[in-house]
């Protein structure tokens, strides 16, 4: 069994790592990593903007953002991917690569989910901090940037992290629209070997687990560092435990 | 310096402020007292427009506070009104020093080094230069409120407003905050102060405004107010305080 795993990795490590590159598109673990990193890097700032819009009194900001969040929450991600995959080329009259389709969908979907986390963090701070910042002469966005967000984002870090981990796992759905990422590569290997699906997908599971676990540990370290710096800060639990936060898919 | 003319404010049917006409002169220390729910905090919060009013005008240093203005103008106006909250509201993610330097740097564009120098001076003035690196959570309530006063002073406001600055403090910490306020008053700062500390009012105030149900019922020098209150409601309030 163990030898099977090692054999499979030895024979296919390049495919798992970079797909069929340079003979085909970049795929495998590299594509998964790029897709995850890009989607998180774009979804996070987007989520803050959506959260601002959701907190705004202006109906032109409030309504579209609310609709976006409700749609993202109410529709399965797979459905959303298929919609973007089939509809966007019809709308713009040009083919969109699967990778871009997947990226855009993930950014919107994750942005909507994250925005609710961010909004929750901002609302939970209460009015006092905003009021104080405004009383000192900060504008709305200045107060948000220097006073509210540093606290709100820190307080909701475990939930943000769960969402990041979710995003990494959600890249697997790119498989259904033929995005050549890690799951796609694993499936190619499985199709070649035919007889060892358990071993192949076991390797796949381990790789995903290691990536997500590393991210969790990194965030935990960061969190402890900040907590130590602000030692004894009231209202903020010192031992935030990311393991107790369940990531939802 | 601060002038209220025919100011009214309602919360629906409830009249929070009724026909307020009053003035705080430059360098004057006014203590506002009265039973809870009488509109003291609401009144003081209208001065930097943390609360809107429904009619009348308020001028601060010659400028109308509630007139039509751009957001940036309101921010500038607020930056010139020092405000100290009952619950301190220090920024918990910043050290005491950073709490004091943040707004001069980000709002007024003061250079970081100059702001730090000034902040150290102010922290020294409130007796906390040794706590510059401490975070709010590491400070007692009294210390936090003194940092909050230093933070407000860092904007070099021509007037300071205090909204029950000692009400959230343990009794043994009230004195240190009042001492800082006493010094400020002695230096000639224009101050409006909502407080239940009648000793402070008696000693430091130039005038006492007594409020009830949204009205200013009585304004008098503290000596007169405490020994010979004119209004029946004020007499009852003071006798309740003594018991």
Coordinates of C-alpha atoms in Angstrom, one line a residue, chain A residues 127-129 131-140 146-148 150-151 228-234, chain B residues 45 48 50 75 78-79 81 83 85 89-94 102-103 106-107 135 137-138 151-152 155:
Chain A
X127 CA -20.6 52.7 18.0
X128 CA -18.2 54.0 20.6
X129 CA -15.0 53.6 18.6
X131 CA -17.9 58.0 17.4
X132 CA -14.6 58.7 19.1
X133 CA -12.6 58.6 15.8
X134 CA -15.1 61.0 14.2
X135 CA -15.1 63.3 17.3
X136 CA -11.3 63.5 16.8
X137 CA -11.8 64.7 13.2
X138 CA -11.3 61.5 11.2
X139 CA -13.5 61.1 8.2
X140 CA -15.6 57.9 7.8
X146 CA -7.1 53.3 11.3
X147 CA -9.5 52.5 14.1
X148 CA -12.4 50.1 13.1
X150 CA -7.7 46.8 12.6
X151 CA -9.9 45.8 15.5
X228 CA 0.9 38.8 23.1
X229 CA 1.5 42.3 21.9
X230 CA -1.9 43.5 23.3
X231 CA -1.7 41.2 26.3
X232 CA -4.7 41.4 28.5
X233 CA -6.9 43.3 26.0
X234 CA -10.5 42.9 27.2
Chain B
X45 CA -23.0 66.0 22.1
X48 CA -19.5 68.7 17.9
X50 CA -22.4 63.8 17.4
X75 CA -14.4 66.8 10.2
X78 CA -14.8 68.3 15.1
X79 CA -11.1 68.1 15.2
X81 CA -13.5 70.4 19.7
X83 CA -14.3 65.5 23.5
X85 CA -16.3 60.2 26.7
X89 CA -13.0 54.8 24.2
X90 CA -9.3 54.5 23.8
X91 CA -8.3 52.6 20.7
X92 CA -7.4 49.2 22.2
X93 CA -5.2 48.1 19.3
X94 CA -2.9 51.1 19.8
X102 CA -2.9 59.0 15.6
X103 CA -5.2 61.9 15.0
X106 CA -3.7 61.3 10.1
X107 CA -6.1 64.2 10.4
X135 CA -1.8 49.3 25.7
X137 CA -5.9 46.9 28.5
X138 CA -2.8 47.3 30.7
X151 CA -5.5 62.4 23.1
X152 CA -8.1 65.1 22.9
X155 CA -5.5 68.2 18.5

